[in-house]
Tab-separated table of C-alpha atoms and ligand atoms in Angstrom:
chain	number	residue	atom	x	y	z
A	1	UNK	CA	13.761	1.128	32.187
A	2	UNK	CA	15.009	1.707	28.591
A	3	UNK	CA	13.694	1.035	25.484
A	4	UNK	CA	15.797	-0.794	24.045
A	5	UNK	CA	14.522	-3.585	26.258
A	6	UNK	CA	11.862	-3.611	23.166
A	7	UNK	CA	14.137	-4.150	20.506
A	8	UNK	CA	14.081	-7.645	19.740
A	9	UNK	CA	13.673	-8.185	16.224
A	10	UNK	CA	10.873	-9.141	14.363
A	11	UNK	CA	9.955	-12.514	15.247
A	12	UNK	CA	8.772	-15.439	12.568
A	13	UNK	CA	5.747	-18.047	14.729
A	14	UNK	CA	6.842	-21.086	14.674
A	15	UNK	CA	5.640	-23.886	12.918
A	16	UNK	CA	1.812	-24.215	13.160
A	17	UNK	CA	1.707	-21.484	15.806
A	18	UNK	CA	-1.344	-19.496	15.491
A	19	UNK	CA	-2.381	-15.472	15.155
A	20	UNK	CA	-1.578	-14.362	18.682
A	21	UNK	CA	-3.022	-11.397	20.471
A	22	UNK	CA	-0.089	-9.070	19.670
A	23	UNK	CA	-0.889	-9.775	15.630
A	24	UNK	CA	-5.233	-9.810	16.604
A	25	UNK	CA	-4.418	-5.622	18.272
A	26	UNK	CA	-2.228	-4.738	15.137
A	27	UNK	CA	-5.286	-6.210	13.043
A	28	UNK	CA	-8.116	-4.869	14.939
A	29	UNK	CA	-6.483	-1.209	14.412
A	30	UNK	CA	-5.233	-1.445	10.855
A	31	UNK	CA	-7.993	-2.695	8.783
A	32	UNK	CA	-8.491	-4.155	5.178
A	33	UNK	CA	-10.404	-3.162	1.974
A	34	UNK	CA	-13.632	-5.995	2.291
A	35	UNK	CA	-13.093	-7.542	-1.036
A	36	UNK	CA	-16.844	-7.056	-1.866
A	37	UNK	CA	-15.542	-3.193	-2.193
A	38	UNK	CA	-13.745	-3.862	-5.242
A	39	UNK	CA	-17.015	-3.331	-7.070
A	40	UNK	CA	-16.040	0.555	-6.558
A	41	UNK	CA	-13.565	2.313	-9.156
A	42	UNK	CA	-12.633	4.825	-6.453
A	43	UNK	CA	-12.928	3.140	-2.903
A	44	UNK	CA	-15.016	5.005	-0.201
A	45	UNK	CA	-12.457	6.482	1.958
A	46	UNK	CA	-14.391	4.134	4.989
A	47	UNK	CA	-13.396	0.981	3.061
A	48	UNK	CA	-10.062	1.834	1.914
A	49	UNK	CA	-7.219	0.063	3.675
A	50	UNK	CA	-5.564	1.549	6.866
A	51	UNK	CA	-2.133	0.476	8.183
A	52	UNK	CA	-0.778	3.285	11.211
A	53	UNK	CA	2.613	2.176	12.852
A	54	UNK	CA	1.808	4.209	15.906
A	55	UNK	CA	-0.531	6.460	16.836
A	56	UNK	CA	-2.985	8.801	14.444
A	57	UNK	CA	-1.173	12.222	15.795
A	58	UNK	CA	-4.507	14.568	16.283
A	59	UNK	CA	-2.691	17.781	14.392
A	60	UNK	CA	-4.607	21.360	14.591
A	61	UNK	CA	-4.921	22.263	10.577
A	62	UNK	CA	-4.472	25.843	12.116
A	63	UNK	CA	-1.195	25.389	13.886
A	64	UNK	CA	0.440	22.797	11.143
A	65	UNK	CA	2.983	24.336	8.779
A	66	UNK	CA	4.892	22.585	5.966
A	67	UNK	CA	9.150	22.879	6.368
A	68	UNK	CA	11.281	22.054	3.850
A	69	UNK	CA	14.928	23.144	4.371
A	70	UNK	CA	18.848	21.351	4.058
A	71	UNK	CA	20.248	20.983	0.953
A	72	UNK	CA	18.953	23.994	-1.293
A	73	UNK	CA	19.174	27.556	-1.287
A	74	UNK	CA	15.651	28.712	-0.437
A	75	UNK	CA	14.226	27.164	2.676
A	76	UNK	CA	10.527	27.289	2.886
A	77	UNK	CA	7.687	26.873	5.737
A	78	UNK	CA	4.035	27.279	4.052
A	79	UNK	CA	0.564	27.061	6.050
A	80	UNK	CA	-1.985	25.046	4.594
A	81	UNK	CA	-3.579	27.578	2.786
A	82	UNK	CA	-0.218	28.532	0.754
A	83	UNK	CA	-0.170	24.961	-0.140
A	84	UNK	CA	-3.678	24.814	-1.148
A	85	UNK	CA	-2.989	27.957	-3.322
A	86	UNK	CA	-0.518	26.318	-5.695
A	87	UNK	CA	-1.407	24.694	-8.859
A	88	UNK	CA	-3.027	21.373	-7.823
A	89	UNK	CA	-3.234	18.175	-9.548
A	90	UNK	CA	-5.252	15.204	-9.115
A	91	UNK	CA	-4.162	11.703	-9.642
A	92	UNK	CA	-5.998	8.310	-9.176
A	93	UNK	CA	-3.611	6.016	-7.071
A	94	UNK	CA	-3.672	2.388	-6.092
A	95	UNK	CA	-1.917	1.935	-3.024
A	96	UNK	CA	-1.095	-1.164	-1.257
A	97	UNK	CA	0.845	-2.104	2.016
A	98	UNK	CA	3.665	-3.854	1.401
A	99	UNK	CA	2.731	-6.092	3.872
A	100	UNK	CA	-0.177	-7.248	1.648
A	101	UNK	CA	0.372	-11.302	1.873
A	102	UNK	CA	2.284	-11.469	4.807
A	103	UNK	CA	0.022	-13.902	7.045
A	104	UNK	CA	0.080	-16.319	3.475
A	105	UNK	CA	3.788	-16.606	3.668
A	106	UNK	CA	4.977	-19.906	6.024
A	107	UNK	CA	6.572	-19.533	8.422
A	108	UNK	CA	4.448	-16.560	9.078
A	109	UNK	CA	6.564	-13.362	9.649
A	110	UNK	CA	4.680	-11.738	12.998
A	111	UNK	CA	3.296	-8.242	12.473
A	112	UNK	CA	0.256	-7.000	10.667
A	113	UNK	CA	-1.283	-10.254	9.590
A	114	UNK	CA	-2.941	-8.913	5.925
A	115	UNK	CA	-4.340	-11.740	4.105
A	116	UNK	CA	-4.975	-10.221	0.455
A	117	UNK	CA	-7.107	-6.979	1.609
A	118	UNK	CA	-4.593	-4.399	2.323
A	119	UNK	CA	-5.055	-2.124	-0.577
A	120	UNK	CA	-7.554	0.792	-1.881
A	121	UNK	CA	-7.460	3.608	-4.674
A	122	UNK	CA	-8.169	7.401	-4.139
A	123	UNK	CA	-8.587	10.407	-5.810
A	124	UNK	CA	-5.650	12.111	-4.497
A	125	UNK	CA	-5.454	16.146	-4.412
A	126	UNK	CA	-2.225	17.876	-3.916
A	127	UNK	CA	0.828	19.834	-5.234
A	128	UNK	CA	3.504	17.977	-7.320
A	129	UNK	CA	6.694	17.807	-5.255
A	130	UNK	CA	8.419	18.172	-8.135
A	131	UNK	CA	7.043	22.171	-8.685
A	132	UNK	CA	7.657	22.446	-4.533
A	133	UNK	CA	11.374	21.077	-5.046
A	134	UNK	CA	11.810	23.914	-8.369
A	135	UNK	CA	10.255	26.355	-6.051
A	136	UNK	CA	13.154	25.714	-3.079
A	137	UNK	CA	15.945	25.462	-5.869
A	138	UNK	CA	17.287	22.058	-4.518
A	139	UNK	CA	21.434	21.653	-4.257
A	140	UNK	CA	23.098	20.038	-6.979
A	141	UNK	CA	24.643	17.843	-4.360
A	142	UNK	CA	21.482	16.644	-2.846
A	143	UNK	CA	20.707	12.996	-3.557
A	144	UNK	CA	17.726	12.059	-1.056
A	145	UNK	CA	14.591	13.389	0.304
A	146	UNK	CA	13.665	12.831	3.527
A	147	UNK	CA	9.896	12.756	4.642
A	148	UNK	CA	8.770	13.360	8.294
A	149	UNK	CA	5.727	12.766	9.758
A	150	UNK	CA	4.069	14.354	12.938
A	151	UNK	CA	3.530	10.425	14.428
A	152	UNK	CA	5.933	9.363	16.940
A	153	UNK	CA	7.142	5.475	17.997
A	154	UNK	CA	9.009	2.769	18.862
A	155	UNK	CA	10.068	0.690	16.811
A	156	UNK	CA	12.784	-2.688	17.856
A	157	UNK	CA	14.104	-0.426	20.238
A	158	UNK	CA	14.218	2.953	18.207
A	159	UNK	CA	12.415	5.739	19.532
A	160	UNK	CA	11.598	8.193	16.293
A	161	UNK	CA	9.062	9.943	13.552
A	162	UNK	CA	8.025	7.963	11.362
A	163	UNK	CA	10.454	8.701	8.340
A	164	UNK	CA	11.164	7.803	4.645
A	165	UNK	CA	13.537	8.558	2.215
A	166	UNK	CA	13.226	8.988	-1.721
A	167	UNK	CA	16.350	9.284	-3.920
A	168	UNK	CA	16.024	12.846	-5.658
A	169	UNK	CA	15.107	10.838	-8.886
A	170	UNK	CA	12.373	9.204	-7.592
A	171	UNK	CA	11.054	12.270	-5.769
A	172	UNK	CA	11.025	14.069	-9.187
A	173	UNK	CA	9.277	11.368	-11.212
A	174	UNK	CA	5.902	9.704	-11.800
A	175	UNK	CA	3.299	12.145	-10.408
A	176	UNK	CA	4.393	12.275	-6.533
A	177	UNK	CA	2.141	14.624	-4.958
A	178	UNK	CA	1.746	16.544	-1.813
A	179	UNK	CA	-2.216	15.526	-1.212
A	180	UNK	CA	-4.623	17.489	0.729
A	181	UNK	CA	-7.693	15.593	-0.197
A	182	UNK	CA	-8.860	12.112	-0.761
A	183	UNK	CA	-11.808	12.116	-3.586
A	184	UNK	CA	-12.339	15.532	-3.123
A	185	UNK	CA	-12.407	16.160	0.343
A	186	UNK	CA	-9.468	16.815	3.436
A	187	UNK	CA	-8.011	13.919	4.189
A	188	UNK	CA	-9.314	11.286	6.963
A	189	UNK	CA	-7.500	11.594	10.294
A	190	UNK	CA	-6.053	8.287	9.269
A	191	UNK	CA	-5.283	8.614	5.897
A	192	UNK	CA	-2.804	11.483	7.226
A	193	UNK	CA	-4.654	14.959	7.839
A	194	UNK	CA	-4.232	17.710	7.020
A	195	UNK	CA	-1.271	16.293	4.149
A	196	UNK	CA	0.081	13.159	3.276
A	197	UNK	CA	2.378	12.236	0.723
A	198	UNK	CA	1.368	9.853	-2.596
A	199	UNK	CA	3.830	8.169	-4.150
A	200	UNK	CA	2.333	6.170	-7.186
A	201	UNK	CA	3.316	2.448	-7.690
A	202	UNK	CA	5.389	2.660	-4.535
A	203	UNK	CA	4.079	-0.077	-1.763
A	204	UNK	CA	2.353	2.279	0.916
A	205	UNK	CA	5.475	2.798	3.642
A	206	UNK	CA	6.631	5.792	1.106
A	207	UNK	CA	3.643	7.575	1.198
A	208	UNK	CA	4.184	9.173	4.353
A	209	UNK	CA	1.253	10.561	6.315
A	210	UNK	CA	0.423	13.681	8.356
A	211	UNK	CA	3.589	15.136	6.828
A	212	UNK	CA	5.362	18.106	8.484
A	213	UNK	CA	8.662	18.483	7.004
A	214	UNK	CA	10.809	17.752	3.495
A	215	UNK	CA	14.598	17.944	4.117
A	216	UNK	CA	17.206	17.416	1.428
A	217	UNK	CA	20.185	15.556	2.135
A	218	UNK	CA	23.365	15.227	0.481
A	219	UNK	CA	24.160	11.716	1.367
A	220	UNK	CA	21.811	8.659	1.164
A	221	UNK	CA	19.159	8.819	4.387
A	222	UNK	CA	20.144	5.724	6.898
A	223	UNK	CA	17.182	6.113	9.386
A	224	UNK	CA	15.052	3.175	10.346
A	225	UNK	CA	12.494	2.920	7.907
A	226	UNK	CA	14.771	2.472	4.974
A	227	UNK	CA	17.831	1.387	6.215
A	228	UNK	CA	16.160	-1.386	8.694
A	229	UNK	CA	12.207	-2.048	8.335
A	230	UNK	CA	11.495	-2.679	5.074
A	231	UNK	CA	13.960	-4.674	3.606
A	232	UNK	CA	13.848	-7.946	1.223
A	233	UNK	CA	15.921	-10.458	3.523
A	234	UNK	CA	15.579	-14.159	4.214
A	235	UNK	CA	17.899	-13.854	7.538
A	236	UNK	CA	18.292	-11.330	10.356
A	237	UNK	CA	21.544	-10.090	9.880
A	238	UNK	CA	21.376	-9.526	5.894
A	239	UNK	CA	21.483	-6.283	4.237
A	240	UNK	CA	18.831	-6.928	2.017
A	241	UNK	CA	17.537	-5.101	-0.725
A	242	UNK	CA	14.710	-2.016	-0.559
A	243	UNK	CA	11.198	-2.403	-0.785
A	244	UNK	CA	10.029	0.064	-3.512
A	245	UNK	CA	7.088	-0.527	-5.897
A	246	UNK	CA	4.120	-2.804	-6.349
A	247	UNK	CA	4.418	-6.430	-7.662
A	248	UNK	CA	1.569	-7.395	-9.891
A	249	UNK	CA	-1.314	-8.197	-8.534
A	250	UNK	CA	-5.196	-9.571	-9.711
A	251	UNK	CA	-7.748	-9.691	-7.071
A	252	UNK	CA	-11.227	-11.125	-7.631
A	253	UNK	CA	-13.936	-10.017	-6.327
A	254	UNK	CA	-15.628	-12.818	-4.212
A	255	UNK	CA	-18.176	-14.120	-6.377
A	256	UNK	CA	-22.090	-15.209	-5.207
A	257	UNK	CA	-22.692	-15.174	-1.280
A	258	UNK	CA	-20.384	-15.855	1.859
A	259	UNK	CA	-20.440	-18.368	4.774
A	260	UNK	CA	-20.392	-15.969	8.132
A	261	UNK	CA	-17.215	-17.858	9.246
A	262	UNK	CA	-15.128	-19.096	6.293
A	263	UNK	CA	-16.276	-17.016	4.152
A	264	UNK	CA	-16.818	-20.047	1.661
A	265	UNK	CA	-18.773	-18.692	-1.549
A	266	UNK	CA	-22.212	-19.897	-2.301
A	267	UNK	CA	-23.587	-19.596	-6.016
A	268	UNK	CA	-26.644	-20.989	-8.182
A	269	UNK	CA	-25.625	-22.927	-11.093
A	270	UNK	CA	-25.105	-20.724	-14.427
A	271	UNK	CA	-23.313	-18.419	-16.126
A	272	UNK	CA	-21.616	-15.721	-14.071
A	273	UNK	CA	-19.156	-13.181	-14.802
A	274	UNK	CA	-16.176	-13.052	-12.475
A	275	UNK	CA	-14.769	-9.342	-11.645
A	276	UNK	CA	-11.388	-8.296	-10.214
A	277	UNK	CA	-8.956	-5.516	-10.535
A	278	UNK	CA	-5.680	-5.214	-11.117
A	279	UNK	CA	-2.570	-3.781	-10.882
A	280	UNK	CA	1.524	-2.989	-11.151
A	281	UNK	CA	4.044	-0.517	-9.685
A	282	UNK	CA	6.818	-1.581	-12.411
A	283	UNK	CA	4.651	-1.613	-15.678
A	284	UNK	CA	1.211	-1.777	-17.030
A	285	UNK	CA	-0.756	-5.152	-16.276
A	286	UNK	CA	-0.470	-7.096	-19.888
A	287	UNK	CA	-2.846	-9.652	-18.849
A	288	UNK	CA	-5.236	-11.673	-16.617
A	289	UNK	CA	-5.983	-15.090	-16.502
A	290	UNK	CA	-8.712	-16.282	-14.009
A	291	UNK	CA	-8.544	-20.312	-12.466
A	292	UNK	CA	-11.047	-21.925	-11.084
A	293	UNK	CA	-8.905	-25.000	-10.250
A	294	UNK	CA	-6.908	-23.305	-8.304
A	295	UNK	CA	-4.408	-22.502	-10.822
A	296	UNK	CA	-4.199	-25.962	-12.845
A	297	UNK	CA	-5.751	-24.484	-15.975
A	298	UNK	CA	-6.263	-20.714	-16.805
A	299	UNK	CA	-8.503	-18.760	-18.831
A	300	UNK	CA	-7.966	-15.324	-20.552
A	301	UNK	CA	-9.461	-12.525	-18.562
A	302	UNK	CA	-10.921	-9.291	-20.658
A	303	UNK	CA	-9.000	-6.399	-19.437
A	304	UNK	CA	-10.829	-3.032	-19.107
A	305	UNK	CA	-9.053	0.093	-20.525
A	306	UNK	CA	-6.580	1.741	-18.252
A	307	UNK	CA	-8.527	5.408	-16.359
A	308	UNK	CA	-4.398	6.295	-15.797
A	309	UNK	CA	-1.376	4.504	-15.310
A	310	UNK	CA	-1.551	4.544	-11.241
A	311	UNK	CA	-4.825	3.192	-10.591
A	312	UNK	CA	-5.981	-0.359	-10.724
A	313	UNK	CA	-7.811	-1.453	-13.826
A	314	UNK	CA	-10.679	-4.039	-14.374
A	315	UNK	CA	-10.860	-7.481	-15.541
A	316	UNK	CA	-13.931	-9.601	-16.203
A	317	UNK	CA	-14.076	-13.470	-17.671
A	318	UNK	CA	-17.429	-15.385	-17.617
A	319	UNK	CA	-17.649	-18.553	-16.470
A	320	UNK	CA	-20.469	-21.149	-16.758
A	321	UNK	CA	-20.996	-22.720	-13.083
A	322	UNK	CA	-22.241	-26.222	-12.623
A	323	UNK	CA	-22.948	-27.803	-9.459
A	324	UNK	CA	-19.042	-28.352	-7.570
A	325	UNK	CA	-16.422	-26.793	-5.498
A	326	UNK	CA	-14.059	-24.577	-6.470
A	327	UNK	CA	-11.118	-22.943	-5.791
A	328	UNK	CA	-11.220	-19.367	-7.814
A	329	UNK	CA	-7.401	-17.359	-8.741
A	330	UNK	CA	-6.386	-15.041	-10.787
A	331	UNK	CA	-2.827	-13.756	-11.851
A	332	UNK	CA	-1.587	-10.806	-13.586
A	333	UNK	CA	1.648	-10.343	-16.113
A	334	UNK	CA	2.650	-6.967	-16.828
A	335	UNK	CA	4.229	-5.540	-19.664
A	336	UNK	CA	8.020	-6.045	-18.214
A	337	UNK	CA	6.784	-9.760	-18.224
A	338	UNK	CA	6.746	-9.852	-14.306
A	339	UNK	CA	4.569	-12.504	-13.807
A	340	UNK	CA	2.034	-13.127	-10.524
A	341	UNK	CA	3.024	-16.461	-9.017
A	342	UNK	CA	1.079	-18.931	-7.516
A	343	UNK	CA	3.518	-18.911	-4.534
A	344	UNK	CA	5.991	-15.810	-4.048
A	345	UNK	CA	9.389	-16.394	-2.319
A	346	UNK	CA	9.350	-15.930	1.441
A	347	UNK	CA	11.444	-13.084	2.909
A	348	UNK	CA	11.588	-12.361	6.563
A	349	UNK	CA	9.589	-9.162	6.846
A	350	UNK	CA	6.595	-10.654	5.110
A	351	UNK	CA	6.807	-8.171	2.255
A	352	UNK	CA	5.354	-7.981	-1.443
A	353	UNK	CA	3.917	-11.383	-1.482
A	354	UNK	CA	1.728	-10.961	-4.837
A	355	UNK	CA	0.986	-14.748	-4.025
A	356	UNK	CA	-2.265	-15.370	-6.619
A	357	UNK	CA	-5.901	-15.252	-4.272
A	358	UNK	CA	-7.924	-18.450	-3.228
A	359	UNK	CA	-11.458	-18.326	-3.355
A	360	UNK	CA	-13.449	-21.484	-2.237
A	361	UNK	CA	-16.100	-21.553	-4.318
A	362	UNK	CA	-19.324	-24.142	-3.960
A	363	UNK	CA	-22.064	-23.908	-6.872
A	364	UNK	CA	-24.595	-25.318	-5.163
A	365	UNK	CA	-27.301	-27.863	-6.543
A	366	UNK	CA	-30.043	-26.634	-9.314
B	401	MTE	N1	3.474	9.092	9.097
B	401	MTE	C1	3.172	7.839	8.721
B	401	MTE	N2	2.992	7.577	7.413
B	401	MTE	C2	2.674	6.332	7.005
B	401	MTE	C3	2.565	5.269	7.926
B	401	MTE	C4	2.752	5.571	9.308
B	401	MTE	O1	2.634	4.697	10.183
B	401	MTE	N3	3.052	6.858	9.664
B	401	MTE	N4	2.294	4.009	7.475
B	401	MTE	C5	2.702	3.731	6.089
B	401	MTE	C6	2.266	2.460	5.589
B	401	MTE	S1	3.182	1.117	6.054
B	401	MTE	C7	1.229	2.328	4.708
B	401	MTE	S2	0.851	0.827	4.058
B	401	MTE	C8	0.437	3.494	4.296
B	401	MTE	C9	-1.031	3.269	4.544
B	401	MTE	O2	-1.792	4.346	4.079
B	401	MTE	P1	-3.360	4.381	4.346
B	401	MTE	O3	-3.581	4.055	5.799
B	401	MTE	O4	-3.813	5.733	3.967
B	401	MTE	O5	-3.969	3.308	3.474
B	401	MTE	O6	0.803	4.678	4.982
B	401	MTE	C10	2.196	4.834	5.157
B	401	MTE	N5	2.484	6.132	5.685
B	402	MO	MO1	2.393	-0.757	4.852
């Protein structure tokens, strides 16, 4: 039998059609950051987010080596402990899956059905590309970089490594690193030992894990996770456009005490003070506001300073609870005036939907 009996493209359920058991495995694998975990500045690597297309490759730290060859004029293939022996830099990252939203969006796009949770921020340790791309004297005529990594799939039909492409310009800019360690230790077999790449304010499918090889091309990169996954389209046979950094985003943290099931908040009448985070691929978060009428009315948030330009900051806004229910948001504006909406525009691959968060909310009796 072949494979490309599998490629049937991603489906959208049908009206009112539930989670099914193909979206339940992808979820029971691939798990979320529990809100309650945004108390942390840096998230425990346990409670950060996970998304794996295929399989976590088991890879022998002994036996990997790093190759990065095509377009330059001094190929290279480094062990783990010549990587770990040049100049390392640590950078605090929020990273986020770009399908972050997609089980919000109707009709529901059928894959990994992330509510709001599919996020986390590291400590990541690593070599800048950019000083491993002077080291291998890149081409004048290269124009993309092409990441591999040692996981292997099927994907509508095509059999491959999980790849991504960067242009050159983006693979030079903004910090991307070459991490060996997540808050100070190796890296989790699932957040991509022994190396992964980070690419900050890029939605998580650039950040390629349990990297093996960096090849330099001279044309733009057409393989599957670029050219075909992770596109903005609103029909099957569209182009579309790439998915590249975060959209703004302000999570709260779930105030008071859950219901097991619905995870309905409980709180005693009084003041509290609501907490979130926040954050933006394209520019710095301006501002918050936090709702708690579901987005009739808003109230100014107080924004934290920014620790660095990569990793989500803090919010905080007090609010004086009486006896009700309530349906908590929050929305963040960035600097480029890209605004959170209340409801983000559907596309077909579920992506980027920065769609503001719904917390019910019940302040009980005094
Ligand atoms: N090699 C490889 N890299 C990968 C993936 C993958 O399946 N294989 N998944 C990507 C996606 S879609 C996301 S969202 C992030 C998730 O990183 P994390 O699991 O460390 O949070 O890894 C990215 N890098
Ligand atoms: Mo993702």
């Amino acid at each position: 039998m072949a494979i490309d009996s599998y490629s049937s493209p991603a489906r959208v359920a049908e009206a009112g059609e539930g989670i099914g058991a193909d979206e339940l495995q992808l979820a029971a694998r691939n798990h979320g950051l529990p809100l309650e975990a945004l108390r942390y500045d840096v998230t425990p690597p346990g409670l950060h987010y996970v998304l794996v297309h295929y399989d976590i490759p088991l890879v022998d730290p002994h036996e990997w080596r790093l190759h990065i060859d095509g377009c330059l004029e001094q190929p290279v293939t480094m062990d783990l402990d010549e990587l770990r022996a040049l100049p390392e830099r640590t950078v605090r990252v929020t990273m986020e899956c770009a399908g972050n939203g997609r089980a919000r969006y109707e009709p529901r796009p059928v894959s990994q059905p992330w509510l709001v949770e599919a996020v986390g921020t590291a400590d990541w340790t690593g070599v800048p590309l950019a000083d491993l791309l002077h080291l291998v004297r890149v081409r004048p005529e290269a124009v993309d970089v092409v990441f591999t990594g040692a996981d292997h799939g099927v994907e509508r039909g095509v059999e491959q490594d999980y790849q991504r492409a960067l242009s050159l310009d983006d693979a030079l800019a903004g910090d991307v690193l070459v991490a060996y360690a997540m808050n100070g230790h190796p890296l989790p077999p699932q957040h991509g030992f022994p190396v992964r790449l980070v690419v900050p304010g890029w939605y998580g499918m650039a950040h390629v894990k349990w990297l093996t090889s960096i090849e330099l091309l001279d044309h733009e990169f057409d393989g599957f996770q670029n050219a075909v996954a992770y596109r903005m389209r609103t029909s099957p046979d569209e182009p579309g456009t790439p998915v590249s950094r975060i959209e703004p985003r302000a999570l709260l943290e779930p105030p008071g005490f859950p219901d097991f099931m619905s995870r309905t908040r409980f709180l005693h009448p009084g003041p509290v003070t609501l907490r979130g985070r926040c954050w933006s691929g394209w520019a710095p978060v301006a501002s918050v506001d936090v709702s708690t009428d579901g987005g009739t009315t808003w109230l100014p948030a107080h924004l934290e300073p920014e620790v660095n330009r990569w990793a989500w900051r803090g919010f905080s806004r007090t609010w004086d609870a009486v006896p009700g229910s309530y349906a908590l948001t929050a929305r963040a504006v960035d600097s480029d005036g890209r605004a959170q909406p209340l409801d983000a525009a559907w596309n077909r691959g579920g992506f980027a939907n920065n769609s503001a968060q719904r917390l019910t909310v019940v302040v009980l009796d005094a």
